[in-house]
Amino acid sequence: NAGVTQTPKFRVLKTGQSMTLLCAQDMNHEYMYWYRQDPGMGLRLIHYSVGEGTTAKGEVPDGYNVSRLKKQNFLLGLESAAPSQTSVYFCASSYGDRRDEQFFGPGTRLTVL
Amino acid sequence: ELKVEQNPLFLSMQEGKNYTIYCNYSTTSDRLYWYRQDPGKSLESLFVLLSNGAVKQEGRLMASLDTKARLSTLHITAAVHDLSATYFCAVAFLNDMRFGAGTRLTVKP
């Protein structure tokens, strides 16, 4: 099993450009999450999904959109990137609910110039 | 408000020494996780603590949970260089999970 995978691993954008980050999991987990990690701030939840076709906002949702068209995939979109969105993005998944152990992908390092 | 506080945020230790990392949280919870993150890598699960008084040990690391005090500790015994990493606690609240800011541990010879 691959677990949780993310593409791409690195990306550099110019301000105003758009992009989509892809997360895939092969553990049949219901819940999926997108976090951003910034120095000294731990992990902050951007959006999450409780199942196929459903998404919800986390702590820092502004500037991001998500979609979960298939159970195994969770997409994070930036419509108009800003330098403040320079960060490392982690996808995670869990089996039952938001209190369950989360399994993380390898991360995507995004730089917005 | 849901808050999770870890301390210290930075810890430099000599090999062979013992130390404890603390994770305090603001509201009732009976489930807590510890993760390890190596530089440039993802988060790896270390311990799952599911009840008051839970204690888990793996090698030189031991984690415990006191739900009445809203406190978890990660104790390091006889540190070795391989333990250098950032350690996060994550607290499961009613319908939410919050992460601490992380403790960056450096073990020096």
Tab-separated table of C-alpha atoms in Angstrom:
chain	number	residue	atom	x	y	z
A	1	ASN	CA	0.000	0.000	0.000
A	2	ALA	CA	1.242	3.463	-0.889
A	3	GLY	CA	-0.657	5.097	1.970
A	4	VAL	CA	-1.147	8.811	1.314
A	5	THR	CA	0.539	10.340	-1.706
A	6	GLN	CA	0.738	13.938	-2.879
A	7	THR	CA	1.630	15.578	-6.160
A	8	PRO	CA	3.555	17.644	-6.900
A	9	LYS	CA	6.343	17.626	-4.298
A	10	PHE	CA	7.568	21.123	-5.141
A	11	ARG	CA	6.068	24.038	-7.008
A	12	VAL	CA	6.919	27.670	-7.604
A	13	LEU	CA	4.132	30.028	-8.631
A	14	LYS	CA	3.920	33.683	-9.477
A	15	THR	CA	1.392	35.846	-7.679
A	16	GLY	CA	-2.011	35.461	-9.285
A	17	GLN	CA	-1.375	32.062	-10.838
A	18	SER	CA	-3.554	29.099	-10.049
A	19	MET	CA	-2.753	25.491	-9.285
A	20	THR	CA	-4.190	22.281	-7.913
A	21	LEU	CA	-2.579	19.940	-5.424
A	22	LEU	CA	-3.618	16.315	-5.591
A	23	CYS	CA	-3.854	13.944	-2.657
A	24	ALA	CA	-4.598	10.246	-2.994
A	25	GLN	CA	-5.042	7.540	-0.368
A	26	ASP	CA	-5.440	3.802	-0.788
A	27	MET	CA	-6.556	2.950	2.756
A	28	ASN	CA	-10.289	3.382	2.111
A	29	HIS	CA	-10.421	6.203	4.654
A	30	GLU	CA	-13.549	8.295	4.877
A	31	TYR	CA	-11.939	11.492	6.161
A	32	MET	CA	-9.332	13.533	4.353
A	33	TYR	CA	-7.653	16.778	5.314
A	34	TRP	CA	-5.496	19.539	3.945
A	35	TYR	CA	-3.109	21.320	6.300
A	36	ARG	CA	-0.532	23.991	5.893
A	37	GLN	CA	2.613	24.069	7.973
A	38	ASP	CA	4.423	27.310	8.668
A	39	PRO	CA	7.444	27.760	10.953
A	40	GLY	CA	6.473	27.970	14.609
A	41	MET	CA	2.766	27.487	13.928
A	42	GLY	CA	2.355	23.757	13.829
A	43	LEU	CA	-0.265	22.437	11.435
A	44	ARG	CA	-3.326	24.443	10.570
A	45	LEU	CA	-6.350	22.857	8.952
A	46	ILE	CA	-7.438	24.409	5.668
A	47	HIS	CA	-10.341	22.190	4.599
A	48	TYR	CA	-11.443	18.676	5.233
A	49	SER	CA	-13.826	16.096	3.837
A	50	VAL	CA	-16.002	13.605	5.680
A	51	GLY	CA	-16.684	11.532	2.603
A	52	GLU	CA	-17.025	11.534	-1.149
A	53	GLY	CA	-18.765	14.660	-2.370
A	54	THR	CA	-18.607	16.514	0.963
A	55	THR	CA	-16.174	19.181	2.143
A	56	ALA	CA	-15.976	21.595	5.058
A	57	LYS	CA	-13.902	24.580	6.121
A	58	GLY	CA	-11.128	24.347	8.658
A	59	GLU	CA	-9.244	27.052	10.552
A	60	VAL	CA	-7.703	28.863	7.570
A	61	PRO	CA	-9.874	28.265	4.476
A	62	ASP	CA	-9.622	31.658	2.788
A	63	GLY	CA	-7.972	31.607	-0.623
A	64	TYR	CA	-8.389	27.851	-1.072
A	65	ASN	CA	-10.993	25.551	-2.549
A	66	VAL	CA	-11.295	21.787	-2.391
A	67	SER	CA	-13.107	18.958	-4.069
A	68	ARG	CA	-13.629	15.287	-3.313
A	69	LEU	CA	-15.176	13.709	-6.344
A	70	LYS	CA	-13.793	10.264	-5.537
A	71	LYS	CA	-13.332	8.746	-2.116
A	72	GLN	CA	-9.621	8.196	-2.623
A	73	ASN	CA	-8.786	11.678	-3.925
A	74	PHE	CA	-8.858	15.109	-2.325
A	75	LEU	CA	-7.874	18.159	-4.366
A	76	LEU	CA	-6.731	21.520	-3.034
A	77	GLY	CA	-6.975	24.492	-5.359
A	78	LEU	CA	-5.458	27.936	-5.239
A	79	GLU	CA	-7.322	30.175	-7.673
A	80	SER	CA	-5.098	33.240	-7.359
A	81	ALA	CA	-1.938	32.509	-5.440
A	82	ALA	CA	-0.527	35.059	-2.999
A	83	PRO	CA	2.896	35.184	-1.295
A	84	SER	CA	1.133	34.518	2.033
A	85	GLN	CA	0.298	31.070	0.695
A	86	THR	CA	3.959	30.098	0.569
A	87	SER	CA	4.018	27.088	2.841
A	88	VAL	CA	4.352	23.339	3.076
A	89	TYR	CA	1.045	21.603	2.445
A	90	PHE	CA	0.227	18.240	3.939
A	91	CYS	CA	-2.633	15.975	3.119
A	92	ALA	CA	-3.840	13.452	5.678
A	93	SER	CA	-6.554	10.857	6.014
A	94	SER	CA	-8.306	9.028	8.829
A	95	TYR	CA	-10.644	6.089	8.958
A	96	GLY	CA	-13.616	7.040	11.086
A	97	ASP	CA	-13.871	10.622	12.227
A	98	ARG	CA	-11.837	13.706	13.021
A	99	ARG	CA	-10.746	12.246	16.349
A	100	ASP	CA	-9.096	9.241	14.752
A	101	GLU	CA	-5.390	8.865	14.063
A	102	GLN	CA	-4.393	10.703	10.941
A	103	PHE	CA	-1.940	9.424	8.342
A	104	PHE	CA	0.041	11.997	6.446
A	105	GLY	CA	1.331	12.364	2.936
A	106	PRO	CA	4.896	13.481	2.145
A	107	GLY	CA	4.007	17.145	1.686
A	108	THR	CA	4.155	19.745	-1.086
A	109	ARG	CA	6.474	22.713	-0.768
A	110	LEU	CA	4.880	25.696	-2.470
A	111	THR	CA	6.580	29.014	-3.056
A	112	VAL	CA	4.632	31.985	-4.360
A	113	LEU	CA	6.777	34.799	-5.711
B	1	GLU	CA	-11.422	28.110	22.577
B	2	LEU	CA	-9.460	25.016	21.615
B	3	LYS	CA	-5.807	25.479	22.435
B	4	VAL	CA	-2.855	23.130	22.475
B	5	GLU	CA	0.406	24.356	23.927
B	6	GLN	CA	3.699	22.539	23.754
B	7	ASN	CA	6.797	23.420	25.653
B	8	PRO	CA	9.551	23.861	25.180
B	9	LEU	CA	9.447	24.831	21.518
B	10	PHE	CA	13.173	24.290	21.153
B	11	LEU	CA	15.241	21.799	23.091
B	12	SER	CA	18.940	21.118	22.818
B	13	MET	CA	20.116	18.094	24.731
B	14	GLN	CA	23.330	16.253	25.328
B	15	GLU	CA	23.435	12.606	24.423
B	16	GLY	CA	22.684	10.412	27.394
B	17	LYS	CA	20.524	12.968	29.193
B	18	ASN	CA	16.828	12.753	30.047
B	19	TYR	CA	14.173	15.331	29.332
B	20	THR	CA	10.424	15.800	29.084
B	21	ILE	CA	8.287	17.600	26.518
B	22	TYR	CA	4.919	18.866	27.713
B	23	CYS	CA	1.623	19.189	25.874
B	24	ASN	CA	-1.152	21.138	27.609
B	25	TYR	CA	-4.612	21.593	26.215
B	26	SER	CA	-7.534	23.817	27.045
B	27	THR	CA	-10.680	21.662	26.943
B	28	THR	CA	-11.714	18.157	27.870
B	29	SER	CA	-10.211	15.421	25.732
B	30	ASP	CA	-9.494	11.745	26.223
B	31	ARG	CA	-7.515	11.127	23.066
B	32	LEU	CA	-4.091	12.383	22.160
B	33	TYR	CA	-1.441	11.578	19.585
B	34	TRP	CA	2.278	12.171	19.329
B	35	TYR	CA	3.979	12.529	15.969
B	36	ARG	CA	7.575	12.834	14.862
B	37	GLN	CA	8.728	14.901	11.912
B	38	ASP	CA	12.247	14.741	10.502
B	39	PRO	CA	13.497	17.793	8.573
B	40	GLY	CA	11.878	18.005	5.161
B	41	LYS	CA	9.776	14.929	5.836
B	42	SER	CA	6.216	14.123	6.726
B	43	LEU	CA	4.676	13.393	10.119
B	44	GLU	CA	5.030	9.872	11.443
B	45	SER	CA	2.775	8.558	14.170
B	46	LEU	CA	4.554	7.663	17.411
B	47	PHE	CA	1.930	7.107	20.075
B	48	VAL	CA	-1.821	6.921	20.419
B	49	LEU	CA	-3.128	7.638	23.936
B	50	LEU	CA	-6.797	6.810	24.340
B	51	SER	CA	-7.641	7.164	28.012
B	52	ASN	CA	-6.690	8.799	31.279
B	53	GLY	CA	-3.530	7.271	32.677
B	54	ALA	CA	-2.491	5.753	29.360
B	55	VAL	CA	1.232	5.161	29.055
B	56	LYS	CA	3.019	4.000	25.933
B	57	GLN	CA	6.716	3.296	25.461
B	58	GLU	CA	8.843	2.741	22.405
B	59	GLY	CA	12.581	2.549	22.842
B	60	ARG	CA	13.826	5.690	24.574
B	61	LEU	CA	10.485	7.490	24.310
B	62	MET	CA	7.600	7.219	26.729
B	63	ALA	CA	4.311	9.091	26.449
B	64	SER	CA	1.609	9.512	29.061
B	65	LEU	CA	-1.776	11.169	29.321
B	66	ASP	CA	-3.445	12.800	32.316
B	67	THR	CA	-6.877	13.919	31.184
B	68	LYS	CA	-7.747	15.522	34.517
B	69	ALA	CA	-4.731	17.802	34.312
B	70	ARG	CA	-5.214	18.174	30.532
B	71	LEU	CA	-1.590	17.254	30.094
B	72	SER	CA	0.468	14.793	28.116
B	73	THR	CA	4.184	14.259	28.463
B	74	LEU	CA	6.766	12.784	26.129
B	75	HIS	CA	9.750	11.628	28.137
B	76	ILE	CA	13.114	11.026	26.524
B	77	THR	CA	15.508	8.688	28.283
B	78	ALA	CA	19.245	8.687	27.563
B	79	ALA	CA	18.895	10.695	24.380
B	80	VAL	CA	20.755	9.695	21.236
B	81	HIS	CA	21.391	11.699	18.084
B	82	ASP	CA	18.816	9.713	16.100
B	83	LEU	CA	16.065	11.248	18.223
B	84	SER	CA	16.749	14.694	16.757
B	85	ALA	CA	13.475	15.742	15.117
B	86	THR	CA	10.396	17.872	15.713
B	87	TYR	CA	7.744	16.318	17.924
B	88	PHE	CA	4.081	17.292	17.731
B	89	CYS	CA	1.205	16.459	19.978
B	90	ALA	CA	-2.297	16.440	18.526
B	91	VAL	CA	-5.353	16.606	20.745
B	92	ALA	CA	-8.717	15.195	19.695
B	93	PHE	CA	-11.555	17.358	20.924
B	94	LEU	CA	-15.283	16.747	20.497
B	95	ASN	CA	-15.254	17.002	16.717
B	96	ASP	CA	-11.884	18.455	15.978
B	97	MET	CA	-8.181	17.772	16.133
B	98	ARG	CA	-5.654	20.453	17.012
B	99	PHE	CA	-1.903	20.253	16.777
B	100	GLY	CA	0.662	21.816	19.035
B	101	ALA	CA	3.316	24.084	17.521
B	102	GLY	CA	5.930	21.353	17.813
B	103	THR	CA	9.112	20.893	19.826
B	104	ARG	CA	12.298	20.923	17.835
B	105	LEU	CA	14.699	18.564	19.561
B	106	THR	CA	18.414	18.559	18.844
B	107	VAL	CA	20.589	15.929	20.504
B	108	LYS	CA	24.263	16.798	20.578
B	109	PRO	CA	27.178	14.432	21.158
